Coordinates of C-alpha atoms in Angstrom, one line a residue:
M1 CA 114.0 88.2 98.6
T2 CA 114.3 84.6 97.9
D3 CA 110.7 84.6 96.7
K4 CA 110.6 84.2 93.0
I5 CA 109.0 87.4 91.7
P6 CA 106.2 86.8 89.1
S7 CA 107.0 88.4 85.8
F8 CA 103.7 90.2 85.8
K9 CA 104.4 91.8 89.2
E10 CA 107.9 92.7 88.0
D11 CA 106.5 94.4 85.0
I12 CA 103.7 96.3 86.8
D13 CA 106.1 97.5 89.5
M14 CA 108.0 99.4 86.9
I15 CA 104.9 101.3 85.7
H16 CA 105.2 104.6 87.4
V17 CA 101.5 105.3 87.8
P18 CA 100.5 107.2 91.0
T19 CA 97.1 105.6 91.5
D20 CA 95.5 103.3 94.1
K21 CA 93.5 101.6 91.3
L22 CA 96.6 100.0 89.8
N23 CA 97.6 98.6 93.2
T24 CA 94.2 97.0 93.5
I25 CA 94.5 95.5 90.1
I26 CA 97.8 93.9 91.1
S27 CA 96.2 92.3 94.1
N28 CA 93.2 91.1 92.0
F29 CA 95.6 89.0 89.9
S30 CA 96.7 87.0 93.0
L31 CA 100.0 88.8 93.4
D32 CA 101.5 89.9 96.7
S33 CA 98.5 91.7 98.0
H34 CA 100.4 92.7 101.2
S35 CA 102.9 94.7 99.2
R36 CA 100.5 97.4 98.4
K37 CA 97.8 99.1 100.5
Q38 CA 94.3 98.7 98.9
Q39 CA 92.7 102.0 98.9
V40 CA 89.8 102.0 96.4
K41 CA 87.0 104.6 96.8
R42 CA 83.4 103.4 97.0
K43 CA 81.4 104.1 93.9
R44 CA 79.4 107.3 94.0
N45 CA 75.7 107.3 93.7
R46 CA 74.6 108.6 90.3
I47 CA 71.9 110.7 91.9
L48 CA 74.5 112.6 94.0
I49 CA 76.6 113.2 90.9
A50 CA 73.6 114.5 88.9
A51 CA 72.6 116.7 91.8
A52 CA 76.2 118.1 92.1
C53 CA 76.1 119.0 88.4
L54 CA 73.3 121.4 89.1
L55 CA 75.4 123.5 91.5
I56 CA 76.6 126.9 90.1
G57 CA 80.3 127.1 89.3
I58 CA 80.9 123.4 88.8
P59 CA 82.0 122.8 85.1
T60 CA 80.2 119.8 83.8
T61 CA 80.1 118.1 80.4
A62 CA 77.4 115.5 79.5
F63 CA 77.7 113.4 76.3
G64 CA 74.4 112.7 74.6
A65 CA 72.7 109.4 75.1
V66 CA 74.2 107.4 72.3
K67 CA 73.6 103.6 72.3
A68 CA 73.7 102.2 75.8
Y69 CA 75.8 104.8 77.6
D70 CA 75.5 108.2 79.3
M71 CA 78.8 109.8 80.3
I72 CA 79.0 112.9 82.6
V73 CA 82.2 114.7 83.2
Q74 CA 82.3 117.0 86.3
K75 CA 85.1 119.2 87.6
Q76 CA 85.2 120.8 91.1
N77 CA 88.4 122.5 92.2
Y78 CA 91.2 120.1 91.3
E79 CA 89.1 116.9 91.0
V80 CA 87.6 115.5 87.8
N81 CA 85.0 112.8 87.9
I82 CA 83.9 110.8 84.9
S83 CA 80.6 108.9 85.4
V84 CA 79.6 106.3 82.9
V85 CA 76.1 104.9 83.2
N86 CA 75.0 101.8 81.2
K87 CA 71.3 102.1 80.7
I88 CA 70.8 98.6 79.4
F89 CA 73.5 96.9 81.5
K90 CA 74.1 93.2 81.1
N91 CA 77.1 91.1 82.2
R92 CA 79.7 90.7 79.5
N93 CA 82.1 87.8 79.1
S94 CA 83.9 89.0 76.0
W95 CA 87.6 89.3 76.0
Y96 CA 89.8 91.8 74.0
K97 CA 93.4 92.4 73.2
M98 CA 94.4 96.1 73.2
E99 CA 96.4 97.0 70.1
V100 CA 98.4 100.2 69.8
G101 CA 98.6 101.0 66.1
Y102 CA 101.0 103.9 66.3
L103 CA 104.0 104.7 68.4
P104 CA 106.3 107.7 68.2
E105 CA 109.8 107.1 66.8
N106 CA 112.2 105.6 69.3
M107 CA 109.4 104.3 71.6
E108 CA 108.9 100.7 72.4
A109 CA 106.9 98.4 74.8
F110 CA 108.6 98.3 78.2
D111 CA 106.9 95.2 79.5
S112 CA 105.7 91.9 78.1
L113 CA 102.1 92.9 78.7
A114 CA 102.2 95.8 76.3
M115 CA 100.7 98.1 79.0
K116 CA 103.7 100.4 79.3
Y117 CA 105.6 102.1 76.5
S118 CA 108.6 104.4 76.9
F119 CA 111.2 106.1 74.8
K120 CA 114.5 104.2 74.5
D121 CA 116.4 107.2 75.7
N122 CA 114.1 107.6 78.7
Y123 CA 113.7 103.9 79.5
A124 CA 110.9 102.9 81.9
N125 CA 110.1 106.6 82.6
G126 CA 107.3 108.7 81.1
G127 CA 105.8 107.5 77.9
F128 CA 102.4 105.7 78.2
S129 CA 100.9 103.5 80.8
F130 CA 97.5 101.8 80.2
I131 CA 94.8 100.2 82.2
L132 CA 91.9 98.4 80.5
W133 CA 88.6 98.4 82.4
R134 CA 85.4 96.3 81.8
L135 CA 82.6 98.7 82.6
G136 CA 79.8 97.9 85.0
K137 CA 76.3 99.3 85.4
N138 CA 77.7 102.5 87.0
S139 CA 81.4 103.2 86.6
D140 CA 83.0 106.3 88.1
F141 CA 86.6 107.4 87.3
Q142 CA 88.3 110.0 89.6
T143 CA 91.3 112.1 88.6
L144 CA 93.0 114.3 91.2
Y145 CA 95.4 117.3 90.7
A146 CA 93.5 118.3 87.5
K147 CA 93.9 121.8 86.2
G148 CA 91.5 121.3 83.3
Y149 CA 90.0 118.8 80.9
E150 CA 88.9 118.5 77.3
V151 CA 86.1 116.4 75.9
K152 CA 86.2 115.2 72.3
E153 CA 85.6 112.4 69.9
I154 CA 88.5 110.4 68.6
N155 CA 87.7 108.1 65.7
G156 CA 84.0 108.4 66.7
R157 CA 84.7 107.4 70.3
K158 CA 84.1 109.5 73.4
A159 CA 87.3 110.7 75.0
V160 CA 88.2 112.9 78.0
I161 CA 91.7 114.4 78.3
V162 CA 92.6 115.6 81.8
N163 CA 95.6 118.0 82.2
K164 CA 97.2 117.6 85.6
D165 CA 99.4 119.8 87.8
T166 CA 100.5 118.6 91.2
G167 CA 102.4 121.8 92.0
N168 CA 105.5 119.6 92.2
N169 CA 108.0 120.0 89.4
N170 CA 109.0 116.4 89.7
V171 CA 105.8 115.0 88.1
R172 CA 106.4 112.4 85.4
F173 CA 102.8 112.0 84.2
D174 CA 100.9 115.3 83.5
R175 CA 97.9 114.0 81.4
Q176 CA 95.3 111.3 81.8
V177 CA 93.1 110.1 79.0
F178 CA 89.9 108.1 79.1
L179 CA 88.7 106.5 75.8
L180 CA 85.3 104.8 75.8
F181 CA 84.6 101.7 73.6
E182 CA 80.8 101.6 73.8
E183 CA 80.2 98.4 71.7
E184 CA 82.8 96.5 73.7
G185 CA 81.7 97.9 77.1
M186 CA 85.3 98.9 77.9
M187 CA 87.3 101.9 79.0
V188 CA 90.9 102.5 78.2
E189 CA 92.6 104.7 80.8
S190 CA 96.0 106.0 79.9
Y191 CA 98.7 108.0 81.8
V192 CA 100.8 110.2 79.6
G193 CA 104.3 111.2 80.4
T194 CA 105.8 114.7 80.3
D195 CA 108.2 113.5 77.6
V196 CA 105.3 113.0 75.2
N197 CA 103.9 116.1 73.3
D198 CA 100.2 116.6 72.6
E199 CA 100.5 115.7 68.9
Q200 CA 102.2 112.4 69.7
M201 CA 99.6 111.7 72.4
L202 CA 96.7 112.2 70.1
K203 CA 98.2 110.0 67.4
V204 CA 98.8 107.1 69.9
I205 CA 95.2 107.4 71.3
E206 CA 93.8 107.5 67.7
G207 CA 95.6 104.2 67.0
I208 CA 94.2 102.3 69.9
S209 CA 91.8 99.4 69.1
L210 CA 90.3 96.4 70.8
E211 CA 90.4 93.1 69.0
S212 CA 88.2 90.3 70.1
T213 CA 90.2 87.3 71.4
T214 CA 90.2 84.5 74.0
E215 CA 90.6 84.9 77.7
E216 CA 94.1 83.4 77.5
K217 CA 95.3 85.9 74.9
A218 CA 93.4 89.0 76.2
T219 CA 95.0 92.1 77.7
Y220 CA 94.8 92.1 81.5
T221 CA 91.4 93.5 82.3
A222 CA 89.9 95.0 85.5
D223 CA 86.2 94.4 86.1
Y224 CA 84.8 97.7 87.5
D225 CA 81.8 96.1 89.1
G226 CA 83.4 92.7 89.9
A227 CA 85.0 91.2 92.9
L228 CA 87.8 93.9 92.5
F229 CA 85.5 96.5 94.1
N230 CA 83.3 94.3 96.2
K231 CA 86.3 93.2 98.2
A232 CA 87.7 96.7 98.5
K233 CA 87.5 98.4 101.9
E234 CA 87.5 102.1 102.8
P235 CA 91.0 103.2 103.6
T236 CA 91.7 103.3 107.3
E237 CA 94.3 105.3 109.2
S238 CA 97.3 103.1 109.9
R239 CA 99.3 103.1 113.1
V240 CA 103.0 102.5 112.9
I241 CA 104.5 100.5 115.8
P242 CA 108.0 102.1 116.2
L243 CA 111.1 99.9 116.3
K244 CA 112.1 99.5 120.0
K245 CA 115.8 100.3 120.6
D246 CA 116.2 96.9 122.4
S247 CA 114.2 95.0 119.7
N248 CA 115.5 91.6 118.8
Q249 CA 115.1 92.6 115.2
L250 CA 117.6 95.5 115.4
F251 CA 121.3 94.7 114.6
S252 CA 124.6 96.5 114.3
V253 CA 127.4 96.5 111.7
G254 CA 129.5 93.3 112.1
Q255 CA 126.7 91.4 113.9
T256 CA 125.4 88.2 112.4
V257 CA 121.7 88.6 111.3
P258 CA 119.9 85.2 111.3
V259 CA 117.3 85.2 108.5
T260 CA 114.7 82.5 107.8
I261 CA 112.8 82.6 104.6
N262 CA 109.9 80.4 103.6
K263 CA 110.6 78.2 106.6
E264 CA 113.3 76.5 104.4
D265 CA 116.0 79.0 103.4
K266 CA 118.2 79.8 106.4
L267 CA 120.8 82.5 106.0
E268 CA 123.3 84.4 108.0
Y269 CA 123.7 88.0 106.8
V270 CA 126.5 90.3 108.0
I271 CA 127.4 93.9 107.1
E272 CA 131.1 93.7 107.4
K273 CA 131.9 97.4 106.7
V274 CA 130.3 100.7 105.9
E275 CA 132.2 103.4 103.9
V276 CA 131.2 106.9 102.8
F277 CA 132.6 108.4 99.5
D278 CA 132.4 111.8 97.8
S279 CA 133.0 110.2 94.3
I280 CA 132.0 107.1 92.4
K281 CA 134.9 107.2 90.0
D282 CA 136.6 104.1 91.5
F283 CA 133.5 101.9 91.3
K284 CA 132.5 99.7 88.3
Q285 CA 129.9 101.7 86.5
W286 CA 128.0 98.6 85.2
N287 CA 127.1 97.8 88.8
F288 CA 125.1 100.9 89.2
N289 CA 121.3 100.9 88.9
E290 CA 120.4 103.0 85.8
L291 CA 117.6 104.7 87.6
G292 CA 119.9 106.1 90.3
L293 CA 122.4 107.4 87.7
E294 CA 119.5 109.0 85.7
I295 CA 118.3 110.8 88.9
L296 CA 121.9 112.1 89.5
S297 CA 122.0 113.4 85.9
E298 CA 118.6 115.1 86.1
N299 CA 119.7 116.9 89.3
K300 CA 123.2 117.7 87.9
A301 CA 124.7 116.1 91.0
L302 CA 127.6 114.4 89.1
D303 CA 130.5 116.0 87.3
Q304 CA 132.5 114.7 84.4
T305 CA 135.0 113.0 86.8
N306 CA 132.2 111.2 88.6
K307 CA 132.5 113.4 91.7
L308 CA 129.2 114.0 93.6
L309 CA 128.0 117.6 93.6
P310 CA 125.5 119.4 95.8
Y311 CA 122.0 119.5 94.5
K312 CA 118.8 121.4 95.3
R313 CA 116.4 119.6 97.5
D314 CA 112.8 120.9 97.5
V315 CA 110.4 120.3 100.4
Y316 CA 106.6 120.4 99.7
K317 CA 103.5 120.7 101.7
V318 CA 101.4 118.0 100.1
G319 CA 98.0 118.8 98.8
N320 CA 95.1 116.4 98.7
G321 CA 94.5 116.7 95.0
K322 CA 90.9 117.9 95.5
D323 CA 91.0 121.3 97.2
S324 CA 94.8 121.9 97.1
V325 CA 98.0 121.0 95.2
D326 CA 101.6 120.6 96.5
E327 CA 103.1 123.8 97.8
L328 CA 106.9 124.5 97.9
V329 CA 107.9 125.5 101.4
E330 CA 111.6 125.1 101.3
S331 CA 114.5 124.7 98.9
Q332 CA 118.1 124.1 100.0
L333 CA 121.4 123.1 98.6
V334 CA 122.4 119.6 99.9
N335 CA 125.7 117.7 99.8
L336 CA 125.5 114.2 98.5
K337 CA 127.4 111.1 99.6
F338 CA 127.8 107.5 98.3
V339 CA 127.4 105.0 101.2
Y340 CA 129.1 101.6 100.3
L341 CA 128.3 98.4 102.2
T342 CA 130.5 95.3 102.1
T343 CA 128.3 92.4 103.1
T344 CA 128.2 88.6 103.2
V345 CA 125.3 86.1 102.8
R346 CA 125.8 82.6 104.0
N347 CA 123.5 79.7 103.4
I348 CA 123.3 77.6 106.6
G349 CA 120.4 75.5 105.4
K350 CA 120.6 72.0 104.0
Q351 CA 119.6 72.8 100.5
E352 CA 120.2 75.3 97.7
T353 CA 118.3 78.5 98.1
E354 CA 115.9 79.8 95.5
E355 CA 117.0 82.9 93.6
I356 CA 117.7 85.7 96.0
Y357 CA 116.5 89.2 95.1
M358 CA 118.8 91.6 97.0
H359 CA 116.9 94.9 97.4
P360 CA 117.1 96.0 101.1
S361 CA 115.7 99.5 101.4
L362 CA 117.4 102.4 103.1
E363 CA 115.2 104.2 105.7
V364 CA 115.7 107.4 107.6
L365 CA 114.5 107.0 111.2
K366 CA 114.2 109.4 114.1
S367 CA 114.5 108.8 117.8
E368 CA 111.3 109.0 119.8
K369 CA 111.5 108.1 123.5
N370 CA 112.9 104.6 123.6
A371 CA 112.2 103.7 119.9
W372 CA 112.9 104.5 116.3
S373 CA 110.2 105.7 113.9
Y374 CA 110.0 106.9 110.4
A375 CA 111.5 110.4 110.1
G376 CA 109.0 111.8 107.5
K377 CA 106.5 114.4 108.7
V378 CA 102.8 113.9 107.9
G379 CA 101.8 116.1 105.0
I380 CA 105.4 116.9 104.0
A381 CA 107.3 115.4 101.0
E382 CA 110.9 115.9 100.1
D383 CA 111.9 115.9 96.4
S384 CA 115.2 114.1 97.2
I385 CA 117.7 112.1 95.2
M386 CA 117.5 109.5 97.9
T387 CA 115.1 106.8 96.6
G388 CA 115.8 104.2 99.3
E389 CA 116.4 101.7 96.5
V390 CA 119.7 99.9 95.9
D391 CA 121.8 102.2 93.7
Y392 CA 124.8 99.8 93.4
L393 CA 124.8 96.0 93.5
E394 CA 127.6 93.5 92.9
P395 CA 126.8 90.8 91.8
H396 CA 123.6 91.5 90.1
G397 CA 121.3 90.2 87.3
N398 CA 120.5 91.8 84.0
G399 CA 117.7 94.2 82.9
K400 CA 114.5 93.8 85.0
G401 CA 116.3 91.1 87.0
F402 CA 118.9 93.6 88.3
Y403 CA 118.3 92.7 91.9
N404 CA 118.7 88.9 91.3
I405 CA 122.0 87.7 92.7
G406 CA 121.2 84.0 92.0
S407 CA 121.1 81.0 94.3
I408 CA 123.4 80.0 97.1
Q409 CA 124.6 76.4 97.8
P410 CA 124.5 74.9 101.3
E411 CA 127.5 76.3 103.4
Q412 CA 128.4 78.7 100.6
T413 CA 129.1 82.3 101.5
L414 CA 128.5 85.0 98.9
K415 CA 130.1 88.4 99.1
V416 CA 127.6 91.2 98.1
N417 CA 128.5 94.9 97.8
L418 CA 125.7 97.4 98.0
G419 CA 125.6 101.2 97.6
Y420 CA 123.2 104.1 98.2
F421 CA 123.2 107.8 97.4
V422 CA 122.5 109.6 100.6
D423 CA 122.0 113.3 101.6
A424 CA 124.9 114.2 103.8
D425 CA 122.6 115.5 106.6
K426 CA 120.8 112.1 106.8
L427 CA 124.0 110.0 107.4
D428 CA 123.4 110.1 111.1
S429 CA 119.9 108.6 110.8
I430 CA 120.0 105.8 108.2
F431 CA 119.0 102.2 108.8
L432 CA 118.8 99.2 106.5
D433 CA 115.4 97.5 106.2
A434 CA 116.9 94.2 105.1
F435 CA 115.2 91.0 103.9
H436 CA 111.7 92.5 104.2
Y437 CA 109.5 90.7 101.7
S438 CA 106.2 90.0 103.6
G439 CA 104.7 93.2 102.2
A440 CA 103.4 96.2 104.1
T441 CA 103.3 95.9 107.8
E442 CA 103.0 98.7 110.4
N443 CA 104.8 96.7 113.1
M444 CA 108.5 97.7 112.7
N445 CA 109.4 94.9 115.2
A446 CA 107.8 92.1 113.2
K447 CA 109.7 88.8 113.2
D448 CA 110.0 88.8 109.4
R449 CA 111.8 92.2 109.4
W450 CA 115.5 92.7 110.1
W451 CA 116.9 96.2 110.7
I452 CA 120.5 97.1 110.7
D453 CA 121.9 100.3 112.1
I454 CA 124.4 101.8 109.6
R455 CA 124.4 105.4 110.9
Q456 CA 127.6 107.4 110.2

C-alpha cells in the first residue's frame, strides 16, 4: 500500500470489464503483473474454425473478401467467435489515436486515457470501455454469454454487435461491439453498459475514428500477434494453501502487527477496536466510498434516516459462458451491518514513508481442520452488497486517490478509521487481509500477507 500506484493502473482498475484480455494488457504495459491472473486463450487454427462453420446448426456469417481481410463470425450455444484473417499480412509500425466524435449528453471521459466513458450520474459504472487491438495474421476474438449477434456496416466499416445475457441480473455490460479498421489494420473492441440505449450506442460507434500519430501520443494499443500472446500461458488450476490457525501471519484485535514494505518502510499496525452498527447516521458522509453508497441505494438497503435495511441476496450457479449461463438457485432476505474499525499506523522506520494506500480487503473464511480457507464454493456466486473493499475511510484522498492517506513521518502514529458493509450472517467469519500488495498469491501464509481476525 505504500507502493505508488501508476496512474495508468489506477485508471484501468476502474474499468469494469469482465475479460481476461484486459488483465493481460495491463501486464503487458509493465504494471503489477502479479495483481491479475493471466488467462489468455491460444489462438484457434483457422482450418478448425472453417471446418466448424460447416456443421449444421451453427450460425455463421462471413464477410466478403474486401481488401486484405476475411472476417468470419461464428456462434455456438452462448459463444461467439470473430476470426479475422489478413491474407497479405505484413508487420505494421503505425500508431493511431482513437477519437470519439460523439458522446451522449451528460457523458464524459472517466480516465485520462480516454478508454472509459461514463454518465456523470452513474460515475465509473456502465457507459463505454474500449480496447484498441493491432491485428496480426490471424486474430480471433471470443465473446461468452452471448444470446445473439448482428453484423452490419457502420460508416463503411465491418462491425459485429454481440448481445449478452449472463443470467445474472447484476450485469453492467450487456453488449460488446467489434469495429474493424481495415486500412489501419486495427480492431476497436467496446463494452457497452446497460445504461446506454441502442440509439446512443450506434451514434458513439459511428463517431469513432483513428487518427495517425506518434507512438508517444497514440492510444494504448495491444498487439494481437506480439509478445502479449507469445508470453501467455494456458490457465492452470491454482491450489490455495489455507491459512494455518497458528500461522505467524495471523493476528488478533489489539495485537501489534509488524509490517515491512519495500525493505525500507517499517510500520506497526494495530486494530484497536471493532464495533458493529445498524445505522450510519452518526458517521461523516464524506468519508464513505461513493461506490459502496451506490450499491446500498441500488439494493434499497438504506432508508432516509440512514438506517440499514435488509436486502435480497441472490445466489447463482455460475455458467461457463459457452454451454450455460448463470442460474439463480436461492434468494433470501439478509440483514446488513456496518463494521467500524478504529486502527493506528505507526512509522517505526528512520525515514518518511511513501504515500500509503489504505485498502485492506475484507475476506470471509471458513474453518477446515486446523486452518482457515476462503468460504466461497466452487461454481457458486453470491450477488451480495459485500464488496470486500473499504466502504469508509478517514482520513482519505480525493477522487481516484480515495485510498491515499498520505505519508507518515518517523515515529509518527496516524489514526485511521475504516468501515465495511457486512451481511449479518457473515459477522462470525470475517478477517482482514491487511497490507497485501504483492499481487495474487495462493499461499495465505506468505510473509508479505498479514491477516487479522475481526470476527464478531
